[in-house]
Amino acid sequence: MKKYAVMTLLATALVGCDNASAPLSFSPEMASFSNEFDFDPLRGPVKDFTQTLLNDKGEVSKRVTGTVSTEGCFDTLELHDLEANTGVALVLDANYYLDAETQQRKVKLQGKCQLAELPAAGVTWDTDDNGFVVAAHGKEMEVKYRYDAEGYPLGKTTVSGEQHLSVQATPSKDVRKKLDYTAISLLNDKPLGHVKQSCDYDRHNNPVTCQLLITDDSVKPAVERKYTIKNSIDYY
């Protein structure tokens, strides 16, 4: 749940590995969806998961729930932002994600299960040769995305008019602990905020519990907020 992403496009997660082998890379779908829907990417044979963000009072601020096919496609994805009082539940139907309640087509897909277009917002996504979403285009904005060699999202740059928002993430040098990261947000090259996250991991090198510290540098003095992320993950 990468809360360092001050802006997201959509405001409105595979054979297991043992301790002796190198950790699996992040799939193009997992990495790309985590970028767009603002959650921590997972690796390995994920069947379903829930990520819950708790504030320092232990109250739920945000929850993301997903089910994943054996091919790595998101069959369902449900997002609830309790702080903003927003939410949506998406279900895969052919080459679209439908609103689970209204059955309205929300997101158009390319291939079997990668993001292609958000028709209502006039947004389209571009992928590279490996299937990762590397850019998004809209009428008044453009976004470029970055990944490391394992497919971990390193941030994105959003340009909208005169506004240039850049999110730069630096994961741990320990390849098994990618979700231990620091990140900084810059608005027109001026610091907007930064975060630090540290986690406990399961045998698939996925986070079980994380501590997240967010610092808002846009105000003086800077304001710090502490969160806990709890993950429930089932595997094939």
JSON list of C-alpha atoms in Angstrom, two decimals:
[
{"chain": "A", "resi": 1, "resn": "MET", "atom": "CA", "xyz": [0.00, 0.00, 0.00]},
{"chain": "A", "resi": 2, "resn": "LYS", "atom": "CA", "xyz": [2.38, 2.65, -1.24]},
{"chain": "A", "resi": 3, "resn": "LYS", "atom": "CA", "xyz": [0.95, 5.68, 0.47]},
{"chain": "A", "resi": 4, "resn": "TYR", "atom": "CA", "xyz": [3.89, 7.77, -0.75]},
{"chain": "A", "resi": 5, "resn": "ALA", "atom": "CA", "xyz": [2.00, 8.10, -4.03]},
{"chain": "A", "resi": 6, "resn": "VAL", "atom": "CA", "xyz": [0.54, 11.56, -3.45]},
{"chain": "A", "resi": 7, "resn": "MET", "atom": "CA", "xyz": [-1.42, 11.33, -6.68]},
{"chain": "A", "resi": 8, "resn": "THR", "atom": "CA", "xyz": [-2.73, 8.19, -8.36]},
{"chain": "A", "resi": 9, "resn": "LEU", "atom": "CA", "xyz": [-4.40, 7.75, -11.72]},
{"chain": "A", "resi": 10, "resn": "LEU", "atom": "CA", "xyz": [-7.29, 5.88, -10.16]},
{"chain": "A", "resi": 11, "resn": "ALA", "atom": "CA", "xyz": [-8.35, 8.07, -7.27]},
{"chain": "A", "resi": 12, "resn": "THR", "atom": "CA", "xyz": [-12.17, 7.70, -7.54]},
{"chain": "A", "resi": 13, "resn": "ALA", "atom": "CA", "xyz": [-0.98, -9.76, -7.00]},
{"chain": "A", "resi": 14, "resn": "LEU", "atom": "CA", "xyz": [4.03, -18.36, -9.71]},
{"chain": "A", "resi": 15, "resn": "VAL", "atom": "CA", "xyz": [5.90, -21.52, -8.06]},
{"chain": "A", "resi": 16, "resn": "GLY", "atom": "CA", "xyz": [7.07, -21.00, -4.50]},
{"chain": "A", "resi": 17, "resn": "CYS", "atom": "CA", "xyz": [10.71, -20.66, -3.58]},
{"chain": "A", "resi": 18, "resn": "ASP", "atom": "CA", "xyz": [12.67, -21.95, -0.65]},
{"chain": "A", "resi": 19, "resn": "ASN", "atom": "CA", "xyz": [15.34, -20.22, 1.38]},
{"chain": "A", "resi": 20, "resn": "ALA", "atom": "CA", "xyz": [18.10, -21.68, -0.79]},
{"chain": "A", "resi": 21, "resn": "SER", "atom": "CA", "xyz": [16.82, -20.23, -4.06]},
{"chain": "A", "resi": 22, "resn": "ALA", "atom": "CA", "xyz": [16.62, -16.70, -5.40]},
{"chain": "A", "resi": 23, "resn": "PRO", "atom": "CA", "xyz": [13.29, -14.95, -4.82]},
{"chain": "A", "resi": 24, "resn": "LEU", "atom": "CA", "xyz": [10.83, -14.78, -7.68]},
{"chain": "A", "resi": 25, "resn": "SER", "atom": "CA", "xyz": [10.45, -11.60, -9.70]},
{"chain": "A", "resi": 26, "resn": "PHE", "atom": "CA", "xyz": [7.26, -9.54, -9.65]},
{"chain": "A", "resi": 27, "resn": "SER", "atom": "CA", "xyz": [4.90, -10.31, -12.51]},
{"chain": "A", "resi": 28, "resn": "PRO", "atom": "CA", "xyz": [4.03, -7.52, -14.97]},
{"chain": "A", "resi": 29, "resn": "GLU", "atom": "CA", "xyz": [0.38, -7.59, -13.86]},
{"chain": "A", "resi": 30, "resn": "MET", "atom": "CA", "xyz": [1.19, -7.49, -10.15]},
{"chain": "A", "resi": 31, "resn": "ALA", "atom": "CA", "xyz": [3.71, -4.68, -10.53]},
{"chain": "A", "resi": 32, "resn": "SER", "atom": "CA", "xyz": [1.51, -2.61, -12.83]},
{"chain": "A", "resi": 33, "resn": "PHE", "atom": "CA", "xyz": [-1.69, -3.02, -10.82]},
{"chain": "A", "resi": 34, "resn": "SER", "atom": "CA", "xyz": [0.09, -2.14, -7.58]},
{"chain": "A", "resi": 35, "resn": "ASN", "atom": "CA", "xyz": [1.24, 1.09, -9.24]},
{"chain": "A", "resi": 36, "resn": "GLU", "atom": "CA", "xyz": [-2.24, 2.07, -10.37]},
{"chain": "A", "resi": 37, "resn": "PHE", "atom": "CA", "xyz": [-4.28, 0.87, -7.40]},
{"chain": "A", "resi": 38, "resn": "ASP", "atom": "CA", "xyz": [-1.79, 1.87, -4.70]},
{"chain": "A", "resi": 39, "resn": "PHE", "atom": "CA", "xyz": [-0.91, -1.33, -2.85]},
{"chain": "A", "resi": 40, "resn": "ASP", "atom": "CA", "xyz": [2.27, -3.28, -2.13]},
{"chain": "A", "resi": 41, "resn": "PRO", "atom": "CA", "xyz": [3.15, -5.78, -4.90]},
{"chain": "A", "resi": 42, "resn": "LEU", "atom": "CA", "xyz": [3.45, -9.48, -4.02]},
{"chain": "A", "resi": 43, "resn": "ARG", "atom": "CA", "xyz": [5.36, -12.33, -5.61]},
{"chain": "A", "resi": 44, "resn": "GLY", "atom": "CA", "xyz": [4.99, -16.09, -5.76]},
{"chain": "A", "resi": 45, "resn": "PRO", "atom": "CA", "xyz": [1.89, -18.25, -6.33]},
{"chain": "A", "resi": 46, "resn": "VAL", "atom": "CA", "xyz": [-0.59, -15.83, -4.74]},
{"chain": "A", "resi": 47, "resn": "LYS", "atom": "CA", "xyz": [-4.19, -17.09, -4.76]},
{"chain": "A", "resi": 48, "resn": "ASP", "atom": "CA", "xyz": [-5.83, -14.27, -2.81]},
{"chain": "A", "resi": 49, "resn": "PHE", "atom": "CA", "xyz": [-4.73, -11.50, -0.47]},
{"chain": "A", "resi": 50, "resn": "THR", "atom": "CA", "xyz": [-5.92, -8.68, 1.74]},
{"chain": "A", "resi": 51, "resn": "GLN", "atom": "CA", "xyz": [-3.81, -5.66, 2.66]},
{"chain": "A", "resi": 52, "resn": "THR", "atom": "CA", "xyz": [-5.11, -3.54, 5.52]},
{"chain": "A", "resi": 53, "resn": "LEU", "atom": "CA", "xyz": [-3.70, -0.13, 6.43]},
{"chain": "A", "resi": 54, "resn": "LEU", "atom": "CA", "xyz": [-4.18, 0.85, 10.09]},
{"chain": "A", "resi": 55, "resn": "ASN", "atom": "CA", "xyz": [-3.51, 4.29, 11.53]},
{"chain": "A", "resi": 56, "resn": "ASP", "atom": "CA", "xyz": [-1.73, 4.88, 14.84]},
{"chain": "A", "resi": 57, "resn": "LYS", "atom": "CA", "xyz": [-5.05, 4.46, 16.65]},
{"chain": "A", "resi": 58, "resn": "GLY", "atom": "CA", "xyz": [-5.52, 1.00, 15.19]},
{"chain": "A", "resi": 59, "resn": "GLU", "atom": "CA", "xyz": [-8.35, 2.18, 12.93]},
{"chain": "A", "resi": 60, "resn": "VAL", "atom": "CA", "xyz": [-8.64, 0.87, 9.37]},
{"chain": "A", "resi": 61, "resn": "SER", "atom": "CA", "xyz": [-7.71, 3.58, 6.89]},
{"chain": "A", "resi": 62, "resn": "LYS", "atom": "CA", "xyz": [-7.63, 1.52, 3.72]},
{"chain": "A", "resi": 63, "resn": "ARG", "atom": "CA", "xyz": [-8.16, -2.07, 2.59]},
{"chain": "A", "resi": 64, "resn": "VAL", "atom": "CA", "xyz": [-7.30, -3.81, -0.69]},
{"chain": "A", "resi": 65, "resn": "THR", "atom": "CA", "xyz": [-8.51, -7.35, -1.44]},
{"chain": "A", "resi": 66, "resn": "GLY", "atom": "CA", "xyz": [-7.72, -9.36, -4.55]},
{"chain": "A", "resi": 67, "resn": "THR", "atom": "CA", "xyz": [-8.05, -12.84, -6.01]},
{"chain": "A", "resi": 68, "resn": "VAL", "atom": "CA", "xyz": [-5.51, -14.03, -8.55]},
{"chain": "A", "resi": 69, "resn": "SER", "atom": "CA", "xyz": [-5.69, -16.83, -11.13]},
{"chain": "A", "resi": 70, "resn": "THR", "atom": "CA", "xyz": [-2.98, -19.46, -11.57]},
{"chain": "A", "resi": 71, "resn": "GLU", "atom": "CA", "xyz": [-1.89, -17.45, -14.63]},
{"chain": "A", "resi": 72, "resn": "GLY", "atom": "CA", "xyz": [-1.34, -14.37, -12.47]},
{"chain": "A", "resi": 73, "resn": "CYS", "atom": "CA", "xyz": [-4.38, -12.41, -13.62]},
{"chain": "A", "resi": 74, "resn": "PHE", "atom": "CA", "xyz": [-6.48, -10.48, -11.15]},
{"chain": "A", "resi": 75, "resn": "ASP", "atom": "CA", "xyz": [-9.90, -12.13, -11.18]},
{"chain": "A", "resi": 76, "resn": "THR", "atom": "CA", "xyz": [-11.26, -9.63, -8.65]},
{"chain": "A", "resi": 77, "resn": "LEU", "atom": "CA", "xyz": [-9.93, -6.50, -6.99]},
{"chain": "A", "resi": 78, "resn": "GLU", "atom": "CA", "xyz": [-11.70, -4.58, -4.26]},
{"chain": "A", "resi": 79, "resn": "LEU", "atom": "CA", "xyz": [-10.49, -1.23, -2.94]},
{"chain": "A", "resi": 80, "resn": "HIS", "atom": "CA", "xyz": [-11.80, 0.72, 0.03]},
{"chain": "A", "resi": 81, "resn": "ASP", "atom": "CA", "xyz": [-10.35, 4.03, 1.19]},
{"chain": "A", "resi": 82, "resn": "LEU", "atom": "CA", "xyz": [-12.16, 4.74, 4.45]},
{"chain": "A", "resi": 83, "resn": "GLU", "atom": "CA", "xyz": [-10.39, 8.07, 4.96]},
{"chain": "A", "resi": 84, "resn": "ALA", "atom": "CA", "xyz": [-11.72, 9.34, 1.63]},
{"chain": "A", "resi": 85, "resn": "ASN", "atom": "CA", "xyz": [-14.97, 7.37, 1.88]},
{"chain": "A", "resi": 86, "resn": "THR", "atom": "CA", "xyz": [-14.45, 5.84, -1.56]},
{"chain": "A", "resi": 87, "resn": "GLY", "atom": "CA", "xyz": [-14.44, 2.30, -2.84]},
{"chain": "A", "resi": 88, "resn": "VAL", "atom": "CA", "xyz": [-14.86, 0.06, -5.85]},
{"chain": "A", "resi": 89, "resn": "ALA", "atom": "CA", "xyz": [-15.09, -3.68, -6.52]},
{"chain": "A", "resi": 90, "resn": "LEU", "atom": "CA", "xyz": [-13.88, -4.94, -9.90]},
{"chain": "A", "resi": 91, "resn": "VAL", "atom": "CA", "xyz": [-14.49, -8.35, -11.45]},
{"chain": "A", "resi": 92, "resn": "LEU", "atom": "CA", "xyz": [-12.81, -9.76, -14.56]},
{"chain": "A", "resi": 93, "resn": "ASP", "atom": "CA", "xyz": [-15.12, -10.41, -17.51]},
{"chain": "A", "resi": 94, "resn": "ALA", "atom": "CA", "xyz": [-13.41, -11.27, -20.80]},
{"chain": "A", "resi": 95, "resn": "ASN", "atom": "CA", "xyz": [-11.22, -8.26, -21.64]},
{"chain": "A", "resi": 96, "resn": "TYR", "atom": "CA", "xyz": [-12.85, -5.85, -19.18]},
{"chain": "A", "resi": 97, "resn": "TYR", "atom": "CA", "xyz": [-13.08, -5.26, -15.48]},
{"chain": "A", "resi": 98, "resn": "LEU", "atom": "CA", "xyz": [-16.69, -4.64, -14.51]},
{"chain": "A", "resi": 99, "resn": "ASP", "atom": "CA", "xyz": [-18.05, -2.82, -11.51]},
{"chain": "A", "resi": 100, "resn": "ALA", "atom": "CA", "xyz": [-19.20, -5.77, -9.37]},
{"chain": "A", "resi": 101, "resn": "GLU", "atom": "CA", "xyz": [-22.33, -3.88, -8.29]},
{"chain": "A", "resi": 102, "resn": "THR", "atom": "CA", "xyz": [-23.48, -2.12, -11.46]},
{"chain": "A", "resi": 103, "resn": "GLN", "atom": "CA", "xyz": [-21.85, -4.44, -14.05]},
{"chain": "A", "resi": 104, "resn": "GLN", "atom": "CA", "xyz": [-20.62, -1.30, -15.80]},
{"chain": "A", "resi": 105, "resn": "ARG", "atom": "CA", "xyz": [-17.43, -1.70, -17.83]},
{"chain": "A", "resi": 106, "resn": "LYS", "atom": "CA", "xyz": [-14.71, 0.16, -15.94]},
{"chain": "A", "resi": 107, "resn": "VAL", "atom": "CA", "xyz": [-11.31, -0.91, -17.26]},
{"chain": "A", "resi": 108, "resn": "LYS", "atom": "CA", "xyz": [-10.42, -2.29, -20.69]},
{"chain": "A", "resi": 109, "resn": "LEU", "atom": "CA", "xyz": [-7.62, -4.86, -20.84]},
{"chain": "A", "resi": 110, "resn": "GLN", "atom": "CA", "xyz": [-4.96, -5.87, -23.32]},
{"chain": "A", "resi": 111, "resn": "GLY", "atom": "CA", "xyz": [-3.86, -9.45, -23.73]},
{"chain": "A", "resi": 112, "resn": "LYS", "atom": "CA", "xyz": [-5.33, -11.67, -21.03]},
{"chain": "A", "resi": 113, "resn": "CYS", "atom": "CA", "xyz": [-5.21, -9.35, -18.06]},
{"chain": "A", "resi": 114, "resn": "GLN", "atom": "CA", "xyz": [-3.05, -6.24, -18.42]},
{"chain": "A", "resi": 115, "resn": "LEU", "atom": "CA", "xyz": [-4.32, -2.65, -18.20]},
{"chain": "A", "resi": 116, "resn": "ALA", "atom": "CA", "xyz": [-5.14, -1.00, -21.51]},
{"chain": "A", "resi": 117, "resn": "GLU", "atom": "CA", "xyz": [-7.69, 1.79, -21.11]},
{"chain": "A", "resi": 118, "resn": "LEU", "atom": "CA", "xyz": [-9.84, 3.64, -18.60]},
{"chain": "A", "resi": 119, "resn": "PRO", "atom": "CA", "xyz": [-12.59, 4.75, -21.01]},
{"chain": "A", "resi": 120, "resn": "ALA", "atom": "CA", "xyz": [-14.49, 7.07, -18.66]},
{"chain": "A", "resi": 121, "resn": "ALA", "atom": "CA", "xyz": [-11.36, 9.12, -17.95]},
{"chain": "A", "resi": 122, "resn": "GLY", "atom": "CA", "xyz": [-9.90, 8.96, -21.46]},
{"chain": "A", "resi": 123, "resn": "VAL", "atom": "CA", "xyz": [-6.74, 7.28, -20.16]},
{"chain": "A", "resi": 124, "resn": "THR", "atom": "CA", "xyz": [-4.71, 4.70, -22.08]},
{"chain": "A", "resi": 125, "resn": "TRP", "atom": "CA", "xyz": [-1.73, 2.63, -20.89]},
{"chain": "A", "resi": 126, "resn": "ASP", "atom": "CA", "xyz": [1.40, 1.55, -22.81]},
{"chain": "A", "resi": 127, "resn": "THR", "atom": "CA", "xyz": [3.38, -1.62, -22.06]},
{"chain": "A", "resi": 128, "resn": "ASP", "atom": "CA", "xyz": [6.95, -2.61, -22.81]},
{"chain": "A", "resi": 129, "resn": "ASP", "atom": "CA", "xyz": [8.11, -5.86, -24.46]},
{"chain": "A", "resi": 130, "resn": "ASN", "atom": "CA", "xyz": [7.93, -7.65, -21.10]},
{"chain": "A", "resi": 131, "resn": "GLY", "atom": "CA", "xyz": [4.31, -6.64, -20.48]},
{"chain": "A", "resi": 132, "resn": "PHE", "atom": "CA", "xyz": [4.91, -3.99, -17.80]},
{"chain": "A", "resi": 133, "resn": "VAL", "atom": "CA", "xyz": [2.88, -0.79, -17.92]},
{"chain": "A", "resi": 134, "resn": "VAL", "atom": "CA", "xyz": [5.47, 1.90, -18.62]},
{"chain": "A", "resi": 135, "resn": "ALA", "atom": "CA", "xyz": [3.32, 4.91, -19.50]},
{"chain": "A", "resi": 136, "resn": "ALA", "atom": "CA", "xyz": [-0.18, 6.33, -19.26]},
{"chain": "A", "resi": 137, "resn": "HIS", "atom": "CA", "xyz": [-1.70, 9.04, -21.41]},
{"chain": "A", "resi": 138, "resn": "GLY", "atom": "CA", "xyz": [-4.70, 11.26, -20.85]},
{"chain": "A", "resi": 139, "resn": "LYS", "atom": "CA", "xyz": [-6.04, 14.48, -22.30]},
{"chain": "A", "resi": 140, "resn": "GLU", "atom": "CA", "xyz": [-4.19, 16.66, -19.82]},
{"chain": "A", "resi": 141, "resn": "MET", "atom": "CA", "xyz": [-1.61, 14.39, -18.23]},
{"chain": "A", "resi": 142, "resn": "GLU", "atom": "CA", "xyz": [1.13, 11.87, -18.91]},
{"chain": "A", "resi": 143, "resn": "VAL", "atom": "CA", "xyz": [2.69, 9.34, -16.54]},
{"chain": "A", "resi": 144, "resn": "LYS", "atom": "CA", "xyz": [5.90, 7.35, -16.88]},
{"chain": "A", "resi": 145, "resn": "TYR", "atom": "CA", "xyz": [6.69, 4.33, -14.66]},
{"chain": "A", "resi": 146, "resn": "ARG", "atom": "CA", "xyz": [9.98, 2.76, -13.57]},
{"chain": "A", "resi": 147, "resn": "TYR", "atom": "CA", "xyz": [10.87, -0.78, -12.41]},
{"chain": "A", "resi": 148, "resn": "ASP", "atom": "CA", "xyz": [14.02, -2.57, -11.30]},
{"chain": "A", "resi": 149, "resn": "ALA", "atom": "CA", "xyz": [15.40, -5.80, -12.77]},
{"chain": "A", "resi": 150, "resn": "GLU", "atom": "CA", "xyz": [13.05, -7.90, -10.60]},
{"chain": "A", "resi": 151, "resn": "GLY", "atom": "CA", "xyz": [9.99, -5.93, -11.69]},
{"chain": "A", "resi": 152, "resn": "TYR", "atom": "CA", "xyz": [9.69, -3.98, -8.44]},
{"chain": "A", "resi": 153, "resn": "PRO", "atom": "CA", "xyz": [8.05, -0.55, -9.04]},
{"chain": "A", "resi": 154, "resn": "LEU", "atom": "CA", "xyz": [10.58, 2.24, -8.47]},
{"chain": "A", "resi": 155, "resn": "GLY", "atom": "CA", "xyz": [8.09, 5.09, -8.80]},
{"chain": "A", "resi": 156, "resn": "LYS", "atom": "CA", "xyz": [6.56, 7.26, -11.45]},
{"chain": "A", "resi": 157, "resn": "THR", "atom": "CA", "xyz": [6.57, 10.76, -12.88]},
{"chain": "A", "resi": 158, "resn": "THR", "atom": "CA", "xyz": [3.29, 12.55, -13.58]},
{"chain": "A", "resi": 159, "resn": "VAL", "atom": "CA", "xyz": [3.13, 15.65, -15.77]},
{"chain": "A", "resi": 160, "resn": "SER", "atom": "CA", "xyz": [-0.10, 17.66, -15.82]},
{"chain": "A", "resi": 161, "resn": "GLY", "atom": "CA", "xyz": [0.17, 21.17, -17.19]},
{"chain": "A", "resi": 162, "resn": "GLU", "atom": "CA", "xyz": [2.82, 22.97, -15.17]},
{"chain": "A", "resi": 163, "resn": "GLN", "atom": "CA", "xyz": [2.72, 20.38, -12.41]},
{"chain": "A", "resi": 164, "resn": "HIS", "atom": "CA", "xyz": [5.50, 17.78, -12.34]},
{"chain": "A", "resi": 165, "resn": "LEU", "atom": "CA", "xyz": [5.09, 15.16, -9.62]},
{"chain": "A", "resi": 166, "resn": "SER", "atom": "CA", "xyz": [7.85, 12.59, -9.18]},
{"chain": "A", "resi": 167, "resn": "VAL", "atom": "CA", "xyz": [7.86, 9.63, -6.81]},
{"chain": "A", "resi": 168, "resn": "GLN", "atom": "CA", "xyz": [11.23, 7.94, -6.36]},
{"chain": "A", "resi": 169, "resn": "ALA", "atom": "CA", "xyz": [11.43, 4.70, -4.37]},
{"chain": "A", "resi": 170, "resn": "THR", "atom": "CA", "xyz": [14.59, 2.96, -3.18]},
{"chain": "A", "resi": 171, "resn": "PRO", "atom": "CA", "xyz": [14.06, -0.64, -2.02]},
{"chain": "A", "resi": 172, "resn": "SER", "atom": "CA", "xyz": [16.33, -2.54, 0.33]},
{"chain": "A", "resi": 173, "resn": "LYS", "atom": "CA", "xyz": [19.53, -3.96, -1.16]},
{"chain": "A", "resi": 174, "resn": "ASP", "atom": "CA", "xyz": [18.40, -7.31, 0.26]},
{"chain": "A", "resi": 175, "resn": "VAL", "atom": "CA", "xyz": [16.50, -8.81, -2.71]},
{"chain": "A", "resi": 176, "resn": "ARG", "atom": "CA", "xyz": [14.28, -10.78, -0.30]},
{"chain": "A", "resi": 177, "resn": "LYS", "atom": "CA", "xyz": [13.09, -7.60, 1.40]},
{"chain": "A", "resi": 178, "resn": "LYS", "atom": "CA", "xyz": [11.98, -5.38, -1.46]},
{"chain": "A", "resi": 179, "resn": "LEU", "atom": "CA", "xyz": [9.13, -3.90, 0.58]},
{"chain": "A", "resi": 180, "resn": "ASP", "atom": "CA", "xyz": [11.63, -2.40, 3.00]},
{"chain": "A", "resi": 181, "resn": "TYR", "atom": "CA", "xyz": [11.95, 0.87, 1.12]},
{"chain": "A", "resi": 182, "resn": "THR", "atom": "CA", "xyz": [12.35, 4.60, 1.35]},
{"chain": "A", "resi": 183, "resn": "ALA", "atom": "CA", "xyz": [10.69, 7.00, -1.08]},
{"chain": "A", "resi": 184, "resn": "ILE", "atom": "CA", "xyz": [10.51, 10.70, -1.73]},
{"chain": "A", "resi": 185, "resn": "SER", "atom": "CA", "xyz": [7.85, 12.74, -3.55]},
{"chain": "A", "resi": 186, "resn": "LEU", "atom": "CA", "xyz": [8.83, 15.90, -5.40]},
{"chain": "A", "resi": 187, "resn": "LEU", "atom": "CA", "xyz": [6.46, 18.51, -6.82]},
{"chain": "A", "resi": 188, "resn": "ASN", "atom": "CA", "xyz": [8.20, 20.68, -9.40]},
{"chain": "A", "resi": 189, "resn": "ASP", "atom": "CA", "xyz": [11.50, 19.46, -7.90]},
{"chain": "A", "resi": 190, "resn": "LYS", "atom": "CA", "xyz": [10.54, 20.60, -4.40]},
{"chain": "A", "resi": 191, "resn": "PRO", "atom": "CA", "xyz": [10.20, 17.99, -1.61]},
{"chain": "A", "resi": 192, "resn": "LEU", "atom": "CA", "xyz": [6.58, 17.15, -0.93]},
{"chain": "A", "resi": 193, "resn": "GLY", "atom": "CA", "xyz": [6.99, 14.22, 1.42]},
{"chain": "A", "resi": 194, "resn": "HIS", "atom": "CA", "xyz": [8.91, 11.07, 2.15]},
{"chain": "A", "resi": 195, "resn": "VAL", "atom": "CA", "xyz": [8.23, 7.65, 3.60]},
{"chain": "A", "resi": 196, "resn": "LYS", "atom": "CA", "xyz": [10.04, 4.73, 5.18]},
{"chain": "A", "resi": 197, "resn": "GLN", "atom": "CA", "xyz": [8.68, 1.18, 5.44]},
{"chain": "A", "resi": 198, "resn": "SER", "atom": "CA", "xyz": [10.03, -1.95, 7.14]},
{"chain": "A", "resi": 199, "resn": "CYS", "atom": "CA", "xyz": [8.39, -5.39, 7.15]},
{"chain": "A", "resi": 200, "resn": "ASP", "atom": "CA", "xyz": [8.40, -8.95, 8.45]},
{"chain": "A", "resi": 201, "resn": "TYR", "atom": "CA", "xyz": [8.29, -11.53, 5.64]},
{"chain": "A", "resi": 202, "resn": "ASP", "atom": "CA", "xyz": [6.90, -14.99, 4.92]},
{"chain": "A", "resi": 203, "resn": "ARG", "atom": "CA", "xyz": [8.67, -17.86, 3.11]},
{"chain": "A", "resi": 204, "resn": "HIS", "atom": "CA", "xyz": [7.69, -16.40, -0.27]},
{"chain": "A", "resi": 205, "resn": "ASN", "atom": "CA", "xyz": [9.47, -13.13, 0.58]},
{"chain": "A", "resi": 206, "resn": "ASN", "atom": "CA", "xyz": [6.16, -11.31, 0.83]},
{"chain": "A", "resi": 207, "resn": "PRO", "atom": "CA", "xyz": [5.43, -8.88, 3.68]},
{"chain": "A", "resi": 208, "resn": "VAL", "atom": "CA", "xyz": [3.25, -10.09, 6.55]},
{"chain": "A", "resi": 209, "resn": "THR", "atom": "CA", "xyz": [3.31, -6.97, 8.73]},
{"chain": "A", "resi": 210, "resn": "CYS", "atom": "CA", "xyz": [4.86, -3.61, 7.89]},
{"chain": "A", "resi": 211, "resn": "GLN", "atom": "CA", "xyz": [5.52, -0.38, 9.75]},
{"chain": "A", "resi": 212, "resn": "LEU", "atom": "CA", "xyz": [5.08, 2.71, 7.58]},
{"chain": "A", "resi": 213, "resn": "LEU", "atom": "CA", "xyz": [6.20, 6.22, 8.49]},
{"chain": "A", "resi": 214, "resn": "ILE", "atom": "CA", "xyz": [4.94, 9.06, 6.27]},
{"chain": "A", "resi": 215, "resn": "THR", "atom": "CA", "xyz": [6.37, 12.56, 6.58]},
{"chain": "A", "resi": 216, "resn": "ASP", "atom": "CA", "xyz": [4.56, 15.53, 5.01]},
{"chain": "A", "resi": 217, "resn": "ASP", "atom": "CA", "xyz": [7.25, 18.04, 4.05]},
{"chain": "A", "resi": 218, "resn": "SER", "atom": "CA", "xyz": [4.80, 20.44, 2.42]},
{"chain": "A", "resi": 219, "resn": "VAL", "atom": "CA", "xyz": [4.00, 22.03, 5.79]},
{"chain": "A", "resi": 220, "resn": "LYS", "atom": "CA", "xyz": [6.22, 23.58, 8.42]},
{"chain": "A", "resi": 221, "resn": "PRO", "atom": "CA", "xyz": [6.97, 22.01, 10.74]},
{"chain": "A", "resi": 222, "resn": "ALA", "atom": "CA", "xyz": [6.78, 18.70, 8.90]},
{"chain": "A", "resi": 223, "resn": "VAL", "atom": "CA", "xyz": [4.02, 16.32, 10.03]},
{"chain": "A", "resi": 224, "resn": "GLU", "atom": "CA", "xyz": [4.65, 12.62, 10.64]},
{"chain": "A", "resi": 225, "resn": "ARG", "atom": "CA", "xyz": [2.03, 9.87, 10.47]},
{"chain": "A", "resi": 226, "resn": "LYS", "atom": "CA", "xyz": [2.56, 6.26, 11.50]},
{"chain": "A", "resi": 227, "resn": "TYR", "atom": "CA", "xyz": [0.72, 3.30, 9.98]},
{"chain": "A", "resi": 228, "resn": "THR", "atom": "CA", "xyz": [0.75, -0.48, 10.24]},
{"chain": "A", "resi": 229, "resn": "ILE", "atom": "CA", "xyz": [0.05, -2.69, 7.24]},
{"chain": "A", "resi": 230, "resn": "LYS", "atom": "CA", "xyz": [-1.27, -6.19, 7.84]},
{"chain": "A", "resi": 231, "resn": "ASN", "atom": "CA", "xyz": [-1.27, -8.69, 4.98]},
{"chain": "A", "resi": 232, "resn": "SER", "atom": "CA", "xyz": [-3.25, -11.91, 4.74]},
{"chain": "A", "resi": 233, "resn": "ILE", "atom": "CA", "xyz": [-2.04, -14.04, 1.80]},
{"chain": "A", "resi": 234, "resn": "ASP", "atom": "CA", "xyz": [-3.18, -17.46, 0.54]},
{"chain": "A", "resi": 235, "resn": "TYR", "atom": "CA", "xyz": [-1.09, -19.37, -1.98]},
{"chain": "A", "resi": 236, "resn": "TYR", "atom": "CA", "xyz": [-1.70, -22.07, -4.57]}
]
